[in-house]
Amino acid sequence: MSAHAEKHEHFAGSNKLFTSIWIWLVLLTVIEIVLAYRPMAIHFMLTILLGLSIIKAALIVAYFMHLKFERLSLILTIVPMLVICICLLFVFFPDSFRSHGLRYKFKETPPAPAAESH
Amino acid sequence: MGRALAVIIWILTLLSVSLFFVDKWWFPTAISSHAAALDRQFLITIIVVGVSFTAAQVGLGYMVWKYREDADRSRATYTHGSSKLEVIWTVVTAIIFIGLAVMGQSVWASLRFNDAPPGSYQVEVVGQQFQWNFHYPGTDKVFGRTEPNLIDDSALNFIGLDEADPNAKDDAVHTVLAIPAGRPVELLLRSKDVIHNIWVPQLRFKQDMVPGMVIRVHFTANTPGKYELACAELCGQLHFQMKSYLLVLPDDELGALTALPQDQFQTRMTELLAKYKLPAQN
Amino acid sequence: MSGETHEAVHRHPAPTGFIRKYIFSLDHKVIGIQYIMLALVAVLVGMTMSVLMRMNLSWPGTNWPILGTLFPGGAPDGMMTPEFYLSLVTMHGTIMVFFVLTTAPQGGFGNYFLPIQIGAEDMAFPVLNMLSFWVTLVGFIVILSAIFFSGADSTVGPIGGWTGYAPLSALPNAGPGQGMGMDLWIISIAIFCVGSLLGALNFITTLLNMRTRGMSLMRMPLTCWAWFTTAVLALLSFPVLLGGGILLLLDRLAGTSFFIPGGLYLSGILSGTDERFPLHTGGSPILWQHLFWFFGHPEVYIAILPGMGATSHILSTFARKPVFGYRAMVFAIFAIGLLGFFVWGHHMFISGMSPYSAMTFSILTLSIGVPSAVKTFNWLGTLWGGRIRFTTAMLFAIGFVSLFVAGGITGLVLGQTSLDLPMHDTYFVTAHFHLVMGVASIFGMFAATYFWFPKMCGRLMNESLGKFHFWITFIGVYCIFVPMHTMGIVGMPRRFAQFTEYEYLKTLHPLVVFVSIAAIATVLAQIVFYFNLVWSIFKGKRAGENPWDATTLEWTTASPPPHDNFAGHLPVVYRGPYEFAVPGAANDFVMQTEPEVILQAVGSGREGTSGNGHDGHRH
Amino acid sequence: MSTEARAAHFPAADWDGGVFPYRVGHRKLGMWLFIVSDSLTFSALLIGYSYLRASNVWPTPFPFYPSIVFSSVMTFCLLSSSLTMVFAVSASSRGDRAKARKWILGTIFFGLAFLVLHLIEWNHLYSEGLRPFSLPADWVTRYAAPDGTLPSPLFGATFFTITGLHMFHVFTGAIYLAVVAARLNKLKHEDVEISGLYWHFVDLVWMFVFPLIYIMTVDIGAH
Ligand code: HEA
Ligand code: HEA
Ligand code: CUA
Ligand SMILES: [Cu+2]
């Protein structure tokens, strides 16, 4: 029995490590903001942004949320479950893209400005 | 108890299966050209399924009959299973099921994976709560412009047809769908309010009509006649009354109909509706 | 580590006051019973509605004076209006799916027996457990109230079907039934999502963390596997519905248009031209269907998996024989759970979804039949060579197998894109899902009730009444739901308030009437069940600890179990869950807690623990 | 094998019962599961947003100031709050409750700063005329597609819904942390760690909301 000592819990990672992770996160954010002002194809931009977000999320999960220091089995339980479900949600998109061609087109009337009601 | 249960299971199986042999309660005779393949696929499937159903129920009854508690044996057979059997029946069912699935795609593919053949007869279908509107392009084969803000139910402009549009001059809007026999038909399905679904059992065809979208579908109907057309998606209070007719007309009769101006079109349609009879119940 | 486990023990002492003991109880057993009672009440409401629906379908225009008083708008002078019929369908479907089949099997029996079967003293989070129940109860009250509230004009509940397709459900002005009742319907579903989600994480944690010593995964009863997989499905699918529900509610209350496209024209008003119908544009009705069915398909497996678990468990117990292919069963449960997320599109073949996605979904859909078939074959295998004791619980379990095959098999028809063209939204679908869900799952629950009632109440249910109940119900449901296939083939659409409008449906009239009569008879037979239930609580024959000679942990403790389940010492598990008919053992069943099997002379030197569930993958 | 020997033998393996297979207590595992579940709620909303955006004409109205500056500072706040939160957990693991409390209060401070900035940003958009059901009149003309299709009012709907739900999470997170800070002496280290998990999760969600809602909607005057 690995009897746990009451006072000192093990919490891997030094404050220095966490600070450097934080610096990385801030840096990646700055990159994102800079990217926003670079004209480029929207698909391209989206891919890069999502890529960066995934890296940031991974850093947060791995270090701040400490998953990297948990047992492999926990990681293998949580991560695939979530990844599969989120990937499945992407199956919605063909229908979104399709709807351009299928849209009923008509002349829209601009709404009355600044509705006060509601 | 075991025997009684077995017998009841067998009787229920027999009755269930025999219900599928009652001619009266089967598909109405099909009139579309994809229906033959579809009916065949249905038949194959229902046979596979029926045989499996029967086999499973007979097997279940047999187990229940044979292995009821009796004095002959003091203990049940001690076994945890057989990997060989598991593999066999997994593989066999996988082959059957995937096989069915693949076979089941051909009609679908022929209807949905390609556009309507050129020269198809086009009708625009506009669903609205509890009423059908069929918009015929007329002799010029071009639909007049429609705009939601021109819709005026009280003035009977149900689909918002722009009378000022030259293409609309020869258009007709009617509550009955008339299509040619033996020629590909393309429907442009829309809805004004909520989701409806166009369905004619004899066509073996069904498609949701989604507001905001124009869904194009195509098929060919072969047998002239009058058929009931139903809405098959819950659309509110009077969903069950959202009924119309499909008239499949010989080409010349339909040609003569579509050449008529709107007011004569209406009367002619009424005559045709009276002329054709619903198919006899099988 | 076990130190930590023990810390969890006795976290809450046995309560003494009535309220803490029976109302706001933290004890998983009490909460389980509360869930079951909720389901028993909900199913009464649902059944009553189904009878009213059948009456209206076969004898349109029947007069129900009491309806007239209760719902002056929906049934003026007691005559049911179409909108009232449709709101009954909606409420019937919703109540049955959510408040019967997601509560009793999982929240009820799961809650009661999962901790006991894995040798734990309670759920991991007792307070959360209590909250889940009360949240669910609030959801139920909200949905019941939905039928009494309405738009301005008439008293009918929501009209949307249990699927609540937008934009019908998103537009308050889309006719009667889209008023406040619909808001309440959505709110109730959202509340229900939260309750189930909390319940699910509780189940998963309990099962992973609280198994007692020796209770390895492969020694768990199949019921536990089923509850576990169900909980995972719930954890991953309810949040998506919750997201969708929030959006739908906003469409109705905040004037957004997530699911409402532009250019709509309703009751004489074009969207945006009048304050009664504000401007909506840009939304996608198909998006709602995706969000709903992404949840909806896993949900139907949430409804059936616990029933499958209970069936495996009970078949093995009363066939006096180990489950055939335990491992294959576990894999099948798992495969069903996993594949269950890949097939939601089969409800949307004709919705205007991409035909290529439809084809993919179709093939995946039929693949999911494979693990179901494997389970069926293993059930038959379990019976094979058994010495079957026909208790009522066993009868219902066998009935489950029969009905599951009958219902599941038509899924193979519906699952093919081409064949769904004529079949979608007809009574063929109604037949399919009632057989699997409406009765197979319910049979699972009946079996579970008859099986575990002695453990829960300390008394046996009356077997004669039980058997009577079984025969009527079993034959009855076949009579109700098999003819519906035929109706579907002829082409009878679902959600029709009346069939009087269509000529081609006239030939079906005898069947319609037959089904209604069968339904009424079957529903009446449930009175026997309720009577038996209540009567047996007080007057039933006393059950000992283990009336069925069963092997799993719940049968090692008192009936009903003490507050902490095992009276202070957790059991230790030495073998797999279904050790019946072990050759050479003294009894024909060997409890999971029995350390050594006493081999009689016959024993061929074979170690009696070959069923320890490890199948040689350890040691 | 004797009974005791067997019993002693069993707990050796992770999955054999009697142990926490992940070496993680109930509450921590429960929080992880809650996070999985909640991520899916957000995923559903973000996917819904992307779905609608891809099928509509979408305005890209956010100016550098105030929107992007604000949201960047907000991102910075959340990231920093995560850092302080790890420090808090780290301190708590060393048994240093005073420090832990200090860092938690720092986290709450950053969280509140995020909320305040966000509300200012909301208020700004609201005063510009953005509503859940409509766009400001000048956006409508400015972001109309070349073919005349109007930009979608779903912009406001998705914006307010997604950021609103996120804000709600930050808000509950702040309350949660306040309770933890107040009761720190009675709590175990694990409880602090769990509150940290929740807080980081809120941060993590923002890592997707920020690029998808803000960065992808920057006004670069390209139209
Ligand atoms: C669990 C699910 C469930 C159950 C049990 C039932 C039970 C019944 N259903 Fe229902 N039904 C649905 C789910 C269910 N239904 C759904 C989802 C819909 C679709 C709604 C929609 O379109 O949106 C529907 C729709 C539906 C229709 C179609 C309406 C239409 O489309 O117009 C009809 C028509 O006859 C019908 C009839 C019946 C009948 C006669 C019964 C029964 O009365 C049969 C007899 C009842 C029993 C045998 C059950 C007894 C159970 C107990 C006593 C519980 C025991 C509890 C414990 C052990 C804890 N149902
Ligand atoms: C408990 C609930 C439950 C279960 C288990 C299932 C199981 C299955 N369902 Fe069902 N389904 C519903 C509940 C359920 N369903 C509901 C509620 C609806 C309607 C919702 C609504 O619109 O209101 C629905 C609707 C529905 C549709 C949509 C129909 C339509 O609206 O057009 C489809 C289409 O693919 C489908 C398919 C399947 C399949 C392939 C299975 C498979 O999992 C079945 C697998 C089982 C077997 C195959 C039987 C056992 C196997 C054998 C005996 C082996 C031998 C067999 C052979 C060799 C062939 N279901
Ligand atoms: Cu239109 Cu139903
Ligand atoms: Cu499904």
Short mmCIF file of C-alpha atoms in Angstrom, two decimals, chain A residues 1-2 4 6-11 13-16 18-20 22 25-26 29 32-40 42 45-46 49-50 53-54 56-58 60-61 63-67 70-75 77-78 81-82 85-86 89-90 92-93 95-97 99-100 103 105 108-118, chain D residues 11 14-15 20-24 28-29 32-33 35-37 39-40 43-44 47 50-57 62-64 68 72 75-76 79-83 86-87 89-90 92-95 103 131 133-135 137 140 147-150 188-190 193 196-198 200-201 203-204 207-208 210-212 215-216 218-220:
data_model
loop_
_atom_site.label_atom_id
_atom_site.label_comp_id
_atom_site.label_asym_id
_atom_site.label_seq_id
_atom_site.Cartn_x
_atom_site.Cartn_y
_atom_site.Cartn_z
CA MET A 1 0.00 0.00 0.00
CA SER A 2 1.52 3.26 -0.99
CA HIS A 4 0.08 8.72 1.30
CA GLU A 6 -0.77 13.76 4.72
CA LYS A 7 1.20 17.00 4.42
CA HIS A 8 3.29 16.96 1.31
CA GLU A 9 1.43 16.14 -1.82
CA HIS A 10 3.45 15.58 -4.88
CA PHE A 11 2.92 18.24 -7.48
CA GLY A 13 6.75 21.00 -12.08
CA SER A 14 8.54 24.04 -10.78
CA ASN A 15 7.28 27.59 -10.80
CA LYS A 16 10.00 28.30 -13.30
CA PHE A 18 5.09 27.16 -15.28
CA THR A 19 6.32 30.66 -15.92
CA SER A 20 8.01 29.57 -19.09
CA TRP A 22 2.98 31.08 -19.52
CA LEU A 25 1.21 31.01 -24.18
CA VAL A 26 1.49 34.76 -24.26
CA THR A 29 -1.33 34.78 -28.39
CA GLU A 32 -2.36 35.16 -33.25
CA ILE A 33 -3.01 38.86 -32.92
CA VAL A 34 -0.32 39.67 -35.44
CA LEU A 35 -1.76 37.08 -37.79
CA ALA A 36 -5.09 38.81 -37.60
CA TYR A 37 -3.62 41.73 -39.48
CA ARG A 38 -1.90 39.76 -42.18
CA PRO A 39 -4.11 39.49 -45.20
CA MET A 40 -4.38 35.84 -46.17
CA ILE A 42 -9.46 32.59 -44.66
CA MET A 45 -5.75 31.67 -41.41
CA LEU A 46 -8.27 29.36 -39.80
CA LEU A 49 -5.26 29.75 -35.73
CA LEU A 50 -6.75 26.40 -34.86
CA SER A 53 -5.12 27.10 -30.28
CA ILE A 54 -4.62 23.40 -30.10
CA LYS A 56 -2.08 26.38 -26.44
CA ALA A 57 -4.79 24.09 -25.18
CA ALA A 58 -2.33 21.22 -25.07
CA ILE A 60 -2.57 24.28 -20.60
CA VAL A 61 -3.84 20.74 -20.25
CA TYR A 63 1.27 21.56 -17.62
CA PHE A 64 -1.25 23.78 -15.88
CA MET A 65 -3.82 21.05 -15.56
CA HIS A 66 -1.02 18.70 -14.87
CA LEU A 67 -2.20 15.96 -17.13
CA GLU A 70 -0.74 11.95 -14.37
CA ARG A 71 -0.75 8.29 -15.21
CA LEU A 72 -0.83 7.41 -18.86
CA SER A 73 -4.07 5.53 -18.36
CA LEU A 74 -5.88 8.71 -17.30
CA ILE A 75 -4.59 10.52 -20.35
CA THR A 77 -9.13 7.71 -20.99
CA ILE A 78 -9.84 11.38 -21.31
CA MET A 81 -12.88 10.33 -25.80
CA LEU A 82 -12.97 14.07 -26.26
CA CYS A 85 -16.42 13.38 -30.17
CA ILE A 86 -15.16 16.74 -31.34
CA LEU A 89 -18.95 17.10 -34.80
CA PHE A 90 -17.03 18.13 -37.89
CA PHE A 92 -21.80 18.73 -39.69
CA PHE A 93 -19.77 20.84 -42.06
CA ASP A 95 -24.05 20.41 -44.91
CA SER A 96 -22.98 23.90 -44.08
CA PHE A 97 -20.87 24.18 -47.22
CA SER A 99 -26.16 25.09 -48.18
CA HIS A 100 -24.55 27.84 -50.26
CA ARG A 103 -29.90 28.53 -50.60
CA LYS A 105 -32.00 33.45 -52.89
CA GLU A 108 -33.44 40.84 -48.49
CA THR A 109 -34.77 44.03 -47.07
CA PRO A 110 -32.44 45.61 -44.55
CA PRO A 111 -34.04 45.54 -41.11
CA ALA A 112 -35.39 48.68 -39.55
CA PRO A 113 -32.43 50.35 -37.82
CA ALA A 114 -31.80 49.92 -34.10
CA ALA A 115 -34.90 48.19 -32.94
CA GLU A 116 -35.78 49.53 -29.52
CA SER A 117 -38.13 46.71 -28.66
CA HIS A 118 -37.18 43.34 -27.14
CA PRO D 11 -4.49 -5.09 -5.43
CA ASP D 14 -4.31 -1.18 -11.45
CA TRP D 15 -7.56 -2.55 -12.70
CA PHE D 20 -7.65 3.98 -7.67
CA PRO D 21 -6.59 2.87 -11.11
CA TYR D 22 -5.44 6.33 -12.09
CA ARG D 23 -4.08 7.13 -8.66
CA VAL D 24 -6.56 9.96 -8.72
CA LYS D 28 -10.43 14.93 -9.23
CA LEU D 29 -11.63 12.24 -11.59
CA TRP D 32 -12.02 15.74 -15.23
CA LEU D 33 -15.16 14.06 -16.43
CA ILE D 35 -14.55 19.08 -17.96
CA VAL D 36 -14.86 16.56 -20.77
CA SER D 37 -18.59 17.01 -20.74
CA SER D 39 -15.97 20.94 -23.36
CA LEU D 40 -18.50 19.21 -25.51
CA SER D 43 -17.64 22.42 -28.83
CA ALA D 44 -21.26 22.11 -29.89
CA ILE D 47 -19.19 24.11 -34.18
CA SER D 50 -18.68 27.82 -37.49
CA TYR D 51 -21.47 26.03 -39.31
CA LEU D 52 -23.59 29.16 -39.44
CA ARG D 53 -20.67 31.36 -40.27
CA ALA D 54 -19.65 29.16 -43.17
CA SER D 55 -23.12 29.30 -44.63
CA ASN D 56 -23.70 33.03 -44.24
CA VAL D 57 -22.16 36.35 -45.09
CA PHE D 62 -13.86 44.26 -34.76
CA PRO D 63 -11.55 47.28 -34.81
CA PHE D 64 -8.11 47.21 -33.30
CA ILE D 68 -8.88 43.55 -30.20
CA SER D 72 -6.06 40.64 -26.01
CA THR D 75 -6.63 36.87 -22.88
CA PHE D 76 -3.60 38.08 -21.05
CA LEU D 79 -3.49 33.36 -19.02
CA SER D 80 -2.00 35.13 -16.05
CA SER D 81 -4.80 33.94 -13.83
CA SER D 82 -3.92 30.42 -14.88
CA LEU D 83 -0.33 31.03 -13.93
CA VAL D 86 -0.76 26.91 -10.72
CA PHE D 87 1.32 28.80 -8.25
CA VAL D 89 -1.75 24.74 -6.33
CA SER D 90 1.98 24.40 -6.12
CA SER D 92 -0.77 24.24 -1.50
CA SER D 93 1.06 21.05 -2.38
CA ARG D 94 3.93 22.22 -0.25
CA GLY D 95 1.48 22.80 2.57
CA TRP D 103 -2.23 33.23 -5.25
CA ARG D 131 -28.10 42.93 -30.55
CA PHE D 133 -31.06 39.51 -33.16
CA SER D 134 -29.69 42.32 -35.30
CA LEU D 135 -26.61 44.14 -36.48
CA ALA D 137 -27.36 49.58 -39.30
CA VAL D 140 -25.32 46.01 -42.58
CA ASP D 147 -23.74 40.38 -54.74
CA GLY D 148 -25.90 42.27 -52.28
CA THR D 149 -26.39 39.55 -49.70
CA LEU D 150 -26.65 41.15 -46.30
CA LYS D 188 -7.26 19.24 1.42
CA HIS D 189 -4.68 19.88 -1.21
CA GLU D 190 -6.68 17.91 -3.71
CA GLU D 193 -6.03 21.26 -7.26
CA GLY D 196 -7.50 24.78 -10.34
CA LEU D 197 -8.58 22.25 -12.95
CA TYR D 198 -11.86 24.04 -13.38
CA HIS D 200 -7.68 26.23 -16.26
CA PHE D 201 -10.51 24.72 -18.21
CA ASP D 203 -8.98 29.52 -19.62
CA LEU D 204 -8.65 26.73 -22.14
CA MET D 207 -8.10 29.83 -26.11
CA PHE D 208 -10.62 28.75 -28.74
CA PHE D 210 -10.63 34.24 -28.69
CA PRO D 211 -9.25 33.26 -32.11
CA LEU D 212 -12.55 32.02 -33.50
CA ILE D 215 -9.26 37.16 -34.40
CA MET D 216 -11.31 35.74 -37.25
CA VAL D 218 -10.96 41.54 -37.23
CA ASP D 219 -11.77 44.52 -39.38
CA ILE D 220 -8.86 44.78 -41.76
#
